[in-house]
Coordinates of C-alpha atoms in Angstrom, one line a residue:
Chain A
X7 CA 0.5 4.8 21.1
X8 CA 2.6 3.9 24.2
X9 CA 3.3 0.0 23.4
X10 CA 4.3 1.2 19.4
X11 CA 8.1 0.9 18.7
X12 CA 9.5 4.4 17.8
X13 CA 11.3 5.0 14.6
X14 CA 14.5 6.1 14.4
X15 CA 14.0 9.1 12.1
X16 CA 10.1 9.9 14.4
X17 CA 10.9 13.3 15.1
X18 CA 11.8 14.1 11.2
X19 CA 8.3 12.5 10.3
X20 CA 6.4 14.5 12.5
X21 CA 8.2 17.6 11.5
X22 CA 7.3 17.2 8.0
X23 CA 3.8 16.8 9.3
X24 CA 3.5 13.1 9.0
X25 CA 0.0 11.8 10.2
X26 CA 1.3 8.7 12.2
X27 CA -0.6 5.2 13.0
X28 CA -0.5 2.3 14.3
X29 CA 1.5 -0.7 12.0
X30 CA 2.6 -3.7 12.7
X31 CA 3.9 -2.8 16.3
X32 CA 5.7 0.7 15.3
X33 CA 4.6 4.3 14.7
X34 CA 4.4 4.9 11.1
X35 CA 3.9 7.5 9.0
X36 CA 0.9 6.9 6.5
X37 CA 0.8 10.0 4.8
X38 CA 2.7 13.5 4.7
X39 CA 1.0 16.0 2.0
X40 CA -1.8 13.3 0.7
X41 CA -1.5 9.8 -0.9
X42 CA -2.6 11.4 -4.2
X43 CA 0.2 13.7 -4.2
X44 CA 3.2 11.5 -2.5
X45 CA 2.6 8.6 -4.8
X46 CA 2.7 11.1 -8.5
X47 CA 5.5 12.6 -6.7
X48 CA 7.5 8.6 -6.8
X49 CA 6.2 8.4 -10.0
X50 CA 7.7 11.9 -11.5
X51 CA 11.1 12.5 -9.3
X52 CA 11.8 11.1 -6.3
X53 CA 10.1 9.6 -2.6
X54 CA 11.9 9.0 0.2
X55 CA 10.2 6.2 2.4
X56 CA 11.3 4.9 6.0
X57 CA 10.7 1.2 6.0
X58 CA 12.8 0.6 9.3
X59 CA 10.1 -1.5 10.7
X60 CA 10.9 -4.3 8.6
X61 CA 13.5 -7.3 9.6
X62 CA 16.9 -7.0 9.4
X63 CA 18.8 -9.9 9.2
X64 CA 22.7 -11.1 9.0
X65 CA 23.1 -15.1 8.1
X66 CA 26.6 -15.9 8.8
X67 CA 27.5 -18.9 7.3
X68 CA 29.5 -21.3 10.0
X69 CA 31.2 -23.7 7.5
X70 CA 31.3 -21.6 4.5
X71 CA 28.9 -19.7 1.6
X72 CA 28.1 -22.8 0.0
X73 CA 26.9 -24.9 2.8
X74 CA 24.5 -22.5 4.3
X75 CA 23.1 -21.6 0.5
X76 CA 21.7 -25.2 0.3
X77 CA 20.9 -25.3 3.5
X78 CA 18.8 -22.1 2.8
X79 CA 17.6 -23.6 -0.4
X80 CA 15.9 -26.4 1.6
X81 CA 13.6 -23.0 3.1
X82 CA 13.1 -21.6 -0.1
X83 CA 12.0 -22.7 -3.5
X84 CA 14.8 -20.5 -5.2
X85 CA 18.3 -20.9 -6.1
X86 CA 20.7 -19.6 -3.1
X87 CA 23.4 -21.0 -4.5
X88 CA 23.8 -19.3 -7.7
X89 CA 23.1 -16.2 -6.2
X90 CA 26.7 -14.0 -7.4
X91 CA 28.5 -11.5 -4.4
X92 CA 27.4 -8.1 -4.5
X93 CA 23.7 -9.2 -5.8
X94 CA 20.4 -9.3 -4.3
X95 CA 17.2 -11.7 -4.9
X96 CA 13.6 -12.2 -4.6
X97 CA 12.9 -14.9 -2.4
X98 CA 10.2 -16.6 -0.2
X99 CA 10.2 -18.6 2.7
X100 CA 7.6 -21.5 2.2
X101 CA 5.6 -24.3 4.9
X102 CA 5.5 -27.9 4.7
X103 CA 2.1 -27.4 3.1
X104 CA 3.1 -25.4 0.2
X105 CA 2.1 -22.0 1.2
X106 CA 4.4 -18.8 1.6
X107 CA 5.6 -18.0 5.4
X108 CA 6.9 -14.6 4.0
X109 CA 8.8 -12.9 1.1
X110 CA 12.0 -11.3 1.1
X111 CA 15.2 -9.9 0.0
X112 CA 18.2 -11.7 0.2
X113 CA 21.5 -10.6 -0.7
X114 CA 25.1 -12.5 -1.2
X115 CA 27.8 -9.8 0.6
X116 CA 30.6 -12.2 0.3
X117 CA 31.4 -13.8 3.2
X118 CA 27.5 -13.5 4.5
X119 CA 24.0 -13.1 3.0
X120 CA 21.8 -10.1 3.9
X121 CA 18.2 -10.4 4.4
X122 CA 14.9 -8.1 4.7
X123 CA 11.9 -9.4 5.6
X124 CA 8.1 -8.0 6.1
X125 CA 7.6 -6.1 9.9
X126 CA 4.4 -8.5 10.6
X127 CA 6.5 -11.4 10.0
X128 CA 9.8 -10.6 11.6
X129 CA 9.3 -12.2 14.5
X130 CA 8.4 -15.8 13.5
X131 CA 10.9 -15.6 10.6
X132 CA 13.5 -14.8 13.0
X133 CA 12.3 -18.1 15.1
X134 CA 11.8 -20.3 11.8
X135 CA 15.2 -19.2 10.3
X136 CA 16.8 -20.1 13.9
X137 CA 15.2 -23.1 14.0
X138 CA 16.8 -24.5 11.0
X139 CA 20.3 -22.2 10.9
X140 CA 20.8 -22.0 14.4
X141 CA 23.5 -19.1 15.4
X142 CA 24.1 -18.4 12.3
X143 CA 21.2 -15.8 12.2
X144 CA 22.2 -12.8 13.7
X145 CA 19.1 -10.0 13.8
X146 CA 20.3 -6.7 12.9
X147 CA 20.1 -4.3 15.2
X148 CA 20.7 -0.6 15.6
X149 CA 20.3 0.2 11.8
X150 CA 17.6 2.0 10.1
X151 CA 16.3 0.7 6.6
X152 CA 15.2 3.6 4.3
X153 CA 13.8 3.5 0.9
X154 CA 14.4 6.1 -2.3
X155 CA 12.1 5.6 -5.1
X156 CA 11.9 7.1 -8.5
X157 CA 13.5 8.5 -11.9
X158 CA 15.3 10.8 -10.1
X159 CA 16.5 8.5 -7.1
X160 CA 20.2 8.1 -8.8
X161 CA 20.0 11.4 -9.1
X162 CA 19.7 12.6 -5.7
X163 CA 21.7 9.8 -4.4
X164 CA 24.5 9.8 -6.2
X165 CA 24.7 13.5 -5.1
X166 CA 26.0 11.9 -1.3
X167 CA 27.1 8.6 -2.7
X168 CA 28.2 9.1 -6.3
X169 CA 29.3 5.0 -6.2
X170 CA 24.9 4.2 -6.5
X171 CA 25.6 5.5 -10.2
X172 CA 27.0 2.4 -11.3
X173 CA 24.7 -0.2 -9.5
X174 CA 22.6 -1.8 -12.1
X175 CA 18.6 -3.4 -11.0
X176 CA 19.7 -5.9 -7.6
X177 CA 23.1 -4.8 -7.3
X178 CA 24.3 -4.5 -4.2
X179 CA 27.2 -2.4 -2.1
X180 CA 28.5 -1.4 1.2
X181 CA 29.9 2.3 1.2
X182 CA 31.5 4.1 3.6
X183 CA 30.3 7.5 4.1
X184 CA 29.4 10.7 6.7
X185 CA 26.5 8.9 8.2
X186 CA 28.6 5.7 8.3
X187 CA 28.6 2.3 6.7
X188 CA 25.5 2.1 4.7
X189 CA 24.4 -0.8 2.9
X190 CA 22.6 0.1 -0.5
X191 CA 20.9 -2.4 -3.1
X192 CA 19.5 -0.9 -6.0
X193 CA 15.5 -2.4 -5.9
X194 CA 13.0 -1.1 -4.4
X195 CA 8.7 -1.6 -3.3
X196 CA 7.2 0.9 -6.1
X197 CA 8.3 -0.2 -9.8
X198 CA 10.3 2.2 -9.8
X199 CA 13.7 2.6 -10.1
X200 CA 15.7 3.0 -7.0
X201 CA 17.4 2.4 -4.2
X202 CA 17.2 1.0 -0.2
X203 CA 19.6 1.9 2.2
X204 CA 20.5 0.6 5.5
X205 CA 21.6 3.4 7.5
X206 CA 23.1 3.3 11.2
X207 CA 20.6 4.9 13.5
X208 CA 23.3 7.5 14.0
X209 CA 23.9 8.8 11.0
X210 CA 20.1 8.2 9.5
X211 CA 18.9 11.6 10.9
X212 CA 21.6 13.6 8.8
X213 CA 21.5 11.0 5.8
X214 CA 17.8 11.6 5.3
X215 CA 17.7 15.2 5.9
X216 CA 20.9 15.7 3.5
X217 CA 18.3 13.9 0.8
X218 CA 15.3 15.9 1.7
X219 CA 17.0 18.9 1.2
X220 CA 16.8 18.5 -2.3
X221 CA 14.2 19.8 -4.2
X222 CA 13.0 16.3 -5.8
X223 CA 12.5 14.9 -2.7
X224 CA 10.0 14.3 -0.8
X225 CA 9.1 12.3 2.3
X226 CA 6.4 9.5 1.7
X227 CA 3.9 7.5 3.6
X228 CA 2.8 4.0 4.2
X229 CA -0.4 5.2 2.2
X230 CA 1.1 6.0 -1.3
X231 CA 3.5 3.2 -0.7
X232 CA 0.5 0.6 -0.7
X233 CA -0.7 2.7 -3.9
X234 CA 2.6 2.4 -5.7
X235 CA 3.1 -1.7 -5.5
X236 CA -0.6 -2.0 -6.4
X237 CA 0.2 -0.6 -9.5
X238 CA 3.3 -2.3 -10.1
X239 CA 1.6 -5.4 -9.6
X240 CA 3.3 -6.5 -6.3
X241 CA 2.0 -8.2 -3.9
X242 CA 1.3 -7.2 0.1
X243 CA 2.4 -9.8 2.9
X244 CA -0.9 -10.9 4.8
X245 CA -3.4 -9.6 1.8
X246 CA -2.2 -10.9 -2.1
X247 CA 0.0 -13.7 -0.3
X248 CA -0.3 -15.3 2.8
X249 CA 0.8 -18.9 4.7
X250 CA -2.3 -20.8 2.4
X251 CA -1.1 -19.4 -1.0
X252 CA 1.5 -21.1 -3.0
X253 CA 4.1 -19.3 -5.3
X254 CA 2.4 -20.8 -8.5
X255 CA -1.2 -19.8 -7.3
X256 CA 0.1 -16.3 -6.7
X257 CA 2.0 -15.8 -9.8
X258 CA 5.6 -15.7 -8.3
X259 CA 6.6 -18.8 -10.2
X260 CA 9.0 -16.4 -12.0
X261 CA 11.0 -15.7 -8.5
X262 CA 11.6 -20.1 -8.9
X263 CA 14.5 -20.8 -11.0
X264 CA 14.1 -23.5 -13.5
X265 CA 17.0 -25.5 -11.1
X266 CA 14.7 -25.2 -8.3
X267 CA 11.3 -26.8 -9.7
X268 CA 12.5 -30.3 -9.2
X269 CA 11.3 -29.6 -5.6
X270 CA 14.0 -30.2 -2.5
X271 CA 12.2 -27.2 -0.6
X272 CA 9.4 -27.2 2.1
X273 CA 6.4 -28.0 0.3
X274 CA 7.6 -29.3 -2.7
X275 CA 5.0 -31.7 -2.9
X276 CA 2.3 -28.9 -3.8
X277 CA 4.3 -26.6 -5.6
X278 CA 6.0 -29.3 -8.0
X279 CA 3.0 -30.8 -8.7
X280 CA 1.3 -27.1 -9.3
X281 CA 4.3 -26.2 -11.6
X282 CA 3.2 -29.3 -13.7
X283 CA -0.3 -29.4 -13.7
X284 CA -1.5 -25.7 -13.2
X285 CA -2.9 -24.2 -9.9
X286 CA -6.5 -24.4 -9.3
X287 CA -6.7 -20.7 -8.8
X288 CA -4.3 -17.7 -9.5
X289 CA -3.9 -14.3 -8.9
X290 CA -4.7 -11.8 -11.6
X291 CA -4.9 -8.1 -12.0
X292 CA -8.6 -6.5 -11.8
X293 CA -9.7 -4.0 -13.7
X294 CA -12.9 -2.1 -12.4
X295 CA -14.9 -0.2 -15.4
X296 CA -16.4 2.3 -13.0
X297 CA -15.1 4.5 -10.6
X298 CA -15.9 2.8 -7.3
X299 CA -12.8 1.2 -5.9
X300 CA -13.0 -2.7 -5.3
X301 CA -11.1 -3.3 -1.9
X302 CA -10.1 -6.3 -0.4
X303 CA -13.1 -8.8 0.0
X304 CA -14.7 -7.8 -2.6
X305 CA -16.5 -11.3 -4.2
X306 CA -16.0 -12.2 -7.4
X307 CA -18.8 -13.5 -9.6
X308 CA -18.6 -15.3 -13.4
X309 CA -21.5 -13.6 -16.0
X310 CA -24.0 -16.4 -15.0
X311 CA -23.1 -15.6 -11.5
X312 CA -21.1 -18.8 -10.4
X313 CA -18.3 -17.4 -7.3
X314 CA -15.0 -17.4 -8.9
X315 CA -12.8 -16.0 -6.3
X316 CA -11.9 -12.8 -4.0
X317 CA -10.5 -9.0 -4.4
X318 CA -6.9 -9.4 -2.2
X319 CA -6.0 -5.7 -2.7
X320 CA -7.8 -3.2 -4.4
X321 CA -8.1 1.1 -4.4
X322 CA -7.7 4.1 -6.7
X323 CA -4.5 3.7 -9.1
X324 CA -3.4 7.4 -8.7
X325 CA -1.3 7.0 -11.9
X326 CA -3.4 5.0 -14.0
X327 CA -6.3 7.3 -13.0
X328 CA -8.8 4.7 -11.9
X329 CA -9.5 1.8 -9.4
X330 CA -7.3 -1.0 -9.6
X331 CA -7.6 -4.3 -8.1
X332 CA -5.6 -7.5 -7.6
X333 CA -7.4 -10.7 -6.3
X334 CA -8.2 -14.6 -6.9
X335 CA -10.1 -16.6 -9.3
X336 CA -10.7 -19.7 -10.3
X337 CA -8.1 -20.7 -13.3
X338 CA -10.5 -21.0 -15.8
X339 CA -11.7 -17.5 -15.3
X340 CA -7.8 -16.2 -14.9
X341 CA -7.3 -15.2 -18.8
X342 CA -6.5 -11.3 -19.2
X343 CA -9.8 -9.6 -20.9
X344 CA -12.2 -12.2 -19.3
X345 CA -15.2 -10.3 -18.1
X346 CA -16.3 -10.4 -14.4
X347 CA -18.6 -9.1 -11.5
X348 CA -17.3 -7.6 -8.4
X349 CA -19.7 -7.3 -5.3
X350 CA -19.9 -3.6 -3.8
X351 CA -22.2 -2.8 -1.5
X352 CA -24.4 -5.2 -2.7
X353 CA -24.5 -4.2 -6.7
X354 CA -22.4 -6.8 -8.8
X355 CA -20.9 -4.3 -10.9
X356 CA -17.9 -5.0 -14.0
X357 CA -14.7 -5.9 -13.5
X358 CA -11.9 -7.0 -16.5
X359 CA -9.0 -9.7 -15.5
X360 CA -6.0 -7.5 -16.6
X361 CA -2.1 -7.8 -16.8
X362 CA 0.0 -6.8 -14.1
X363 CA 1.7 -4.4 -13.7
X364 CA -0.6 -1.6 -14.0
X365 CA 2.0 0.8 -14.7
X366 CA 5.3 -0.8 -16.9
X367 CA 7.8 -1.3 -14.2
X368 CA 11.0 1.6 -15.1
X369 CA 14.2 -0.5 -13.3
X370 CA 17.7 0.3 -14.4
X371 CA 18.5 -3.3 -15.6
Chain B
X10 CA -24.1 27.3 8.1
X11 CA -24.7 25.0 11.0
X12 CA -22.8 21.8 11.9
X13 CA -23.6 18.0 12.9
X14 CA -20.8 15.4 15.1
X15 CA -20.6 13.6 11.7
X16 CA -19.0 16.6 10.4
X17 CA -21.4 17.6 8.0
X18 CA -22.6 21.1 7.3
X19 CA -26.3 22.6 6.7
X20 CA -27.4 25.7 5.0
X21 CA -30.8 26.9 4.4
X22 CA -31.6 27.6 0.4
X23 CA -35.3 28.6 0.6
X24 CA -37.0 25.8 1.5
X25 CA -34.6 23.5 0.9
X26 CA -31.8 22.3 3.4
X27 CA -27.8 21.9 1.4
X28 CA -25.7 19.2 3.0
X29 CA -21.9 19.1 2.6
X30 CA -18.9 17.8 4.6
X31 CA -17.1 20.3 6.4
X32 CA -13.3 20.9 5.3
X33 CA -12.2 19.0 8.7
X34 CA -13.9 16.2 7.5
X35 CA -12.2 16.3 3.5
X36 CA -9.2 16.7 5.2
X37 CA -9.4 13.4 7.3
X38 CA -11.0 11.9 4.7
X39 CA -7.3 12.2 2.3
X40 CA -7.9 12.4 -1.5
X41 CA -11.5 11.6 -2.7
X42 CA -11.9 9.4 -6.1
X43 CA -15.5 8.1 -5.9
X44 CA -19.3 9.9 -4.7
X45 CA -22.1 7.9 -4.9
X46 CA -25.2 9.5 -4.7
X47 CA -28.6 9.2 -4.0
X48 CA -31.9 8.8 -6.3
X49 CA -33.2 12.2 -6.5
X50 CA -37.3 12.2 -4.7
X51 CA -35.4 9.3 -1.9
X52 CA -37.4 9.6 1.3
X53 CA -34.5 9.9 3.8
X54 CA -35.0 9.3 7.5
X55 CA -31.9 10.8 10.0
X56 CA -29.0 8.7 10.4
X57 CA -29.8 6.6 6.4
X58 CA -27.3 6.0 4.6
X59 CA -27.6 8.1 1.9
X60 CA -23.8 8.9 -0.2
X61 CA -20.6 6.7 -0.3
X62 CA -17.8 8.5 -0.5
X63 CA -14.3 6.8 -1.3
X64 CA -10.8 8.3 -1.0
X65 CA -7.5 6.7 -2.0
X66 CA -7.8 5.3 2.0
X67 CA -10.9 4.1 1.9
X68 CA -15.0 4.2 1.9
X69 CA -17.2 6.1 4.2
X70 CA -20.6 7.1 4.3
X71 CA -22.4 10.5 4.9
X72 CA -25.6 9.7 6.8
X73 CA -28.6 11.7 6.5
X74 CA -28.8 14.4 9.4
X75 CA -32.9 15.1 9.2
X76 CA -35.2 13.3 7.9
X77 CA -36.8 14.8 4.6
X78 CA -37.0 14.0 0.2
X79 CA -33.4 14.3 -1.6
X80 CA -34.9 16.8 -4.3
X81 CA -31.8 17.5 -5.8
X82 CA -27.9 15.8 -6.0
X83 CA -24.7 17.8 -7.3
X84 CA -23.7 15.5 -10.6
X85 CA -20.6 17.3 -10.9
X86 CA -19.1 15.0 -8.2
X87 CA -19.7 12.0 -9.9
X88 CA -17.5 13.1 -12.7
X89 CA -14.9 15.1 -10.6
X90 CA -15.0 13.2 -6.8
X91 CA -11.9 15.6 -6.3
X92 CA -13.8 18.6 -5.6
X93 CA -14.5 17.6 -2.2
X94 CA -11.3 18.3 -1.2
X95 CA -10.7 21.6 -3.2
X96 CA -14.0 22.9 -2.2
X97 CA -15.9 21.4 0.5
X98 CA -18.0 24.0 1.8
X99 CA -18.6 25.4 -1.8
X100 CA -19.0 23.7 -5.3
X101 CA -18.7 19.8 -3.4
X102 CA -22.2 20.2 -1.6
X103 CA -23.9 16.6 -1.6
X104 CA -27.5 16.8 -1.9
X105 CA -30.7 19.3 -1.1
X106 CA -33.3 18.5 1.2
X107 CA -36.9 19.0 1.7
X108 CA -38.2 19.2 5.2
X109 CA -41.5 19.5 7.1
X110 CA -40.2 22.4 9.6
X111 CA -36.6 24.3 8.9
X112 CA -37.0 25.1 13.1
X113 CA -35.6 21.6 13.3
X114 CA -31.8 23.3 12.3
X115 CA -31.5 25.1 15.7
X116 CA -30.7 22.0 17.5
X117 CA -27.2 21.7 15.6
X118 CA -24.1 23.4 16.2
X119 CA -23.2 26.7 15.1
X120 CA -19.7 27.5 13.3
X121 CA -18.2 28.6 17.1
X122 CA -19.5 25.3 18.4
X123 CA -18.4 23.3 15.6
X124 CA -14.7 24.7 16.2
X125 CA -14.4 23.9 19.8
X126 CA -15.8 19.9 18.8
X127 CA -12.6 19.7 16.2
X128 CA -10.6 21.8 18.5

């Protein structure tokens, strides 16, 4: 894997007997002990995940907060402005057309906003943002990002940084501690509650042993962290979204804020006009009646047969004890109970629309 | 016991040829959740198709390693996929075979040979 970027913490991995691959340009780790196992682990105490592969990145406003919020808000269909210090967002870059560029995290730290976005799409964020902000986005470097999901994330946290104890669901701090600054929001990739911490590469080696240490802890891979936000209804980067979806089609019209869906954003056209009169497709939780998974595309199929749409992300739900599925359909096949066909191996076998989340998402709010 | 490349393994009941995956193989595999079987009295020629199996990672397919008649299928691995894992050279065998000649098991690799392919 010579051309891979290293992780920080690669060593670590490999000595709690990480099977790594190949992922968006870096190493990862895609399972320790077994998917099964690391993903009812998140669910029951606590997983630590390395997610330094994703993008890091520092806007630092040249003529004040306020002026680079709107000039933000002319990226994204959600309000920048309103965003208070010290909390964190959902947000998504859109394109002229309509459809999403990416989705991230951005947070208000005061006199700059903090932002994470996917690994596959650092890159060409990093170059869009630039485009439009100019030096006022300044890629992190030097920091890893790590992830600690669970009920008993506070828990174990608060044991190094007693401070997390207070954070409520998108809250977001900058502590000072043994493995140096780290920067902590309180969200997380699992529907679970939790936390992600920015950690300098120096100190991320002693912060994440000092949390493996404990007995609720465990290290978990890229595999049961694909298993968790397909439960918790999330969507995957380049799978459930992608640059020819639009935030309505794909059910984020909840991350738009009712001051944003005038329009004023790139591709406002589509989305405004979706936001009034409906999308012609949307996404929708699947819910297989057998046991074979339904993966991503998988062809969907109306009772008389008539296409309706595509599986976007689909495998065994390891706490809901069954295959789950999210995908595409045509609107008019989009209501939750509405009975469907899935394509496997060449059987057209039943398939529910369901509500999403699978599993009730648990956030400290 | 003897062994294929495609990580199966064969064992002679009477007449009647047992195929399973080998532990390497549930191991690589990751967590199973879904086996789906052949009809019983299928006419199988080497390298068909003949079970699915799904894990949490994803699908994969054991192929047949001699041609013969599926006579008889292990049900219990519809119901409980996860015994592949907890037992793969014991209570998760796939399927029994009938074949013309049992001779036709020498060309595969014994358990020594087998261990120096997965080193």
């Amino acid at each position: 894997m010579a051309d891979l970027q290293r992780l920080p913490l690669h060593d670590l991995h490999v000595e709690h007997g990480a099977r790594m691959v190949p992922f968006a340009g870096w190493e990862m780790p895609v399972q320790f002990q077994g998917v099964m196992a690391e993903h009812l682990h998140t669910r029951e105490k606590a997983g630590l995940f390395d997610v330094s592969h994703m993008g890091q990145v520092i806007l630092k406003p040249r003529a004040g907060m306020d002026a680079l919020a709107h000039e933000l808000e002319a990226l994204m269909p959600v309000s920048v402005a309103a965003l208070a210090e010290g909390r964190q967002r959902y947000g998504l870059l859109t394109n002229e057309q309509g459809g999403i560029r990416d989705d991230l995290m951005f947070a208000n730290r005061g006199d700059h906003f903090y932002v994470v976005v996917n690994a596959a799409c650092k890159d060409a964020d990093i170059a869009h943002l630039t485009a439009h902000l100019g030096d006022q986005v300044q890629p992190v470097q030097g920091r890893a990002l790590l992830a600690l999901q669970g009920p008993l994330a506070e828990d174990a946290l608060a044991r190094l940084v007693p401070a997390v104890s207070a954070m409520r669901f998108m809250d977001v701090i900058t502590v000072d501690t043994l493995f140096g600054p780290l920067w902590i929001s309180r969200s997380g990739y699992t529907g679970e509650d939790g936390f992600e911490i920015s950690v300098p590469d120096a100190g991320a080696d002693g912060f994440a042993r000092a949390l493996l240490a404990m007995e609720k802890v465990a290290p978990i891979g890229l595999g049961a962290r694909d298993s968790l936000r397909l439960e918790a209804g999330l969507c995957l980067y380049g799978h459930d979204i992608d640059d020819r979806t639009s935030p309505v089609e794909a059910g984020l019209t909840w991350a738009i804020q009712k001051s944003r869906r005038a329009g004023g954003f790139a591709g406002d056209d589509r989305i405004v006009k979706e936001l009034s009169e409906g999308p012609e497709r949307l996404r929708v939780g699947l819910l297989p009646e057998g046991r074979a998974p339904m993966r991503e595309g998988v062809a969907l199929f109306a009772a008389d047969g008539t296409p309706v749409g595509t599986v976007t992300s689909g495998g065994f739900g390891p706490s809901v004890g069954k295959p789950v599925a999210m995908g595409y359909v045509a609107s008019a096949h989009a209501a939750v109970g509405t009975p469907l066909f899935g394509e496997v191996r060449g059987k057209r076998l039943p398939v529910t629309v369901a509500a999403l989340p699978f599993v009730p998402a648990s956030y400290k709010r | 016991m003897k062994y294929t490349e495609e990580h199966e393994w064969l064992r002679v009941e009477g007449d009647h040829v047992v195929v399973g995956i080998t532990e390497h193989a549930a191991t690589q595999l990751g967590d199973v959740v879904f086996v789906e079987m052949p009809e019983v009295e299928t006419q199988v020629a080497t390298g068909d198709e003949v079970v699915v199996i799904e894990s949490v990672k994803a699908a994969s397919d054991i192929l047949a390693p001699i041609d013969g008649e599926i006579v008889e299928v292990n049900d219990e691995l519809a119901s409980n996929p996860g015994l592949v894992n907890e037992d793969p050279t014991g209570r998760a065998w796939f399927f029994k075979l009938k074949v013309d000649d049992l001779s036709v098991l020498d060309t595969f690799m014994d358990e020594d040979e087998y261990a120096d392919l997965i080193g």
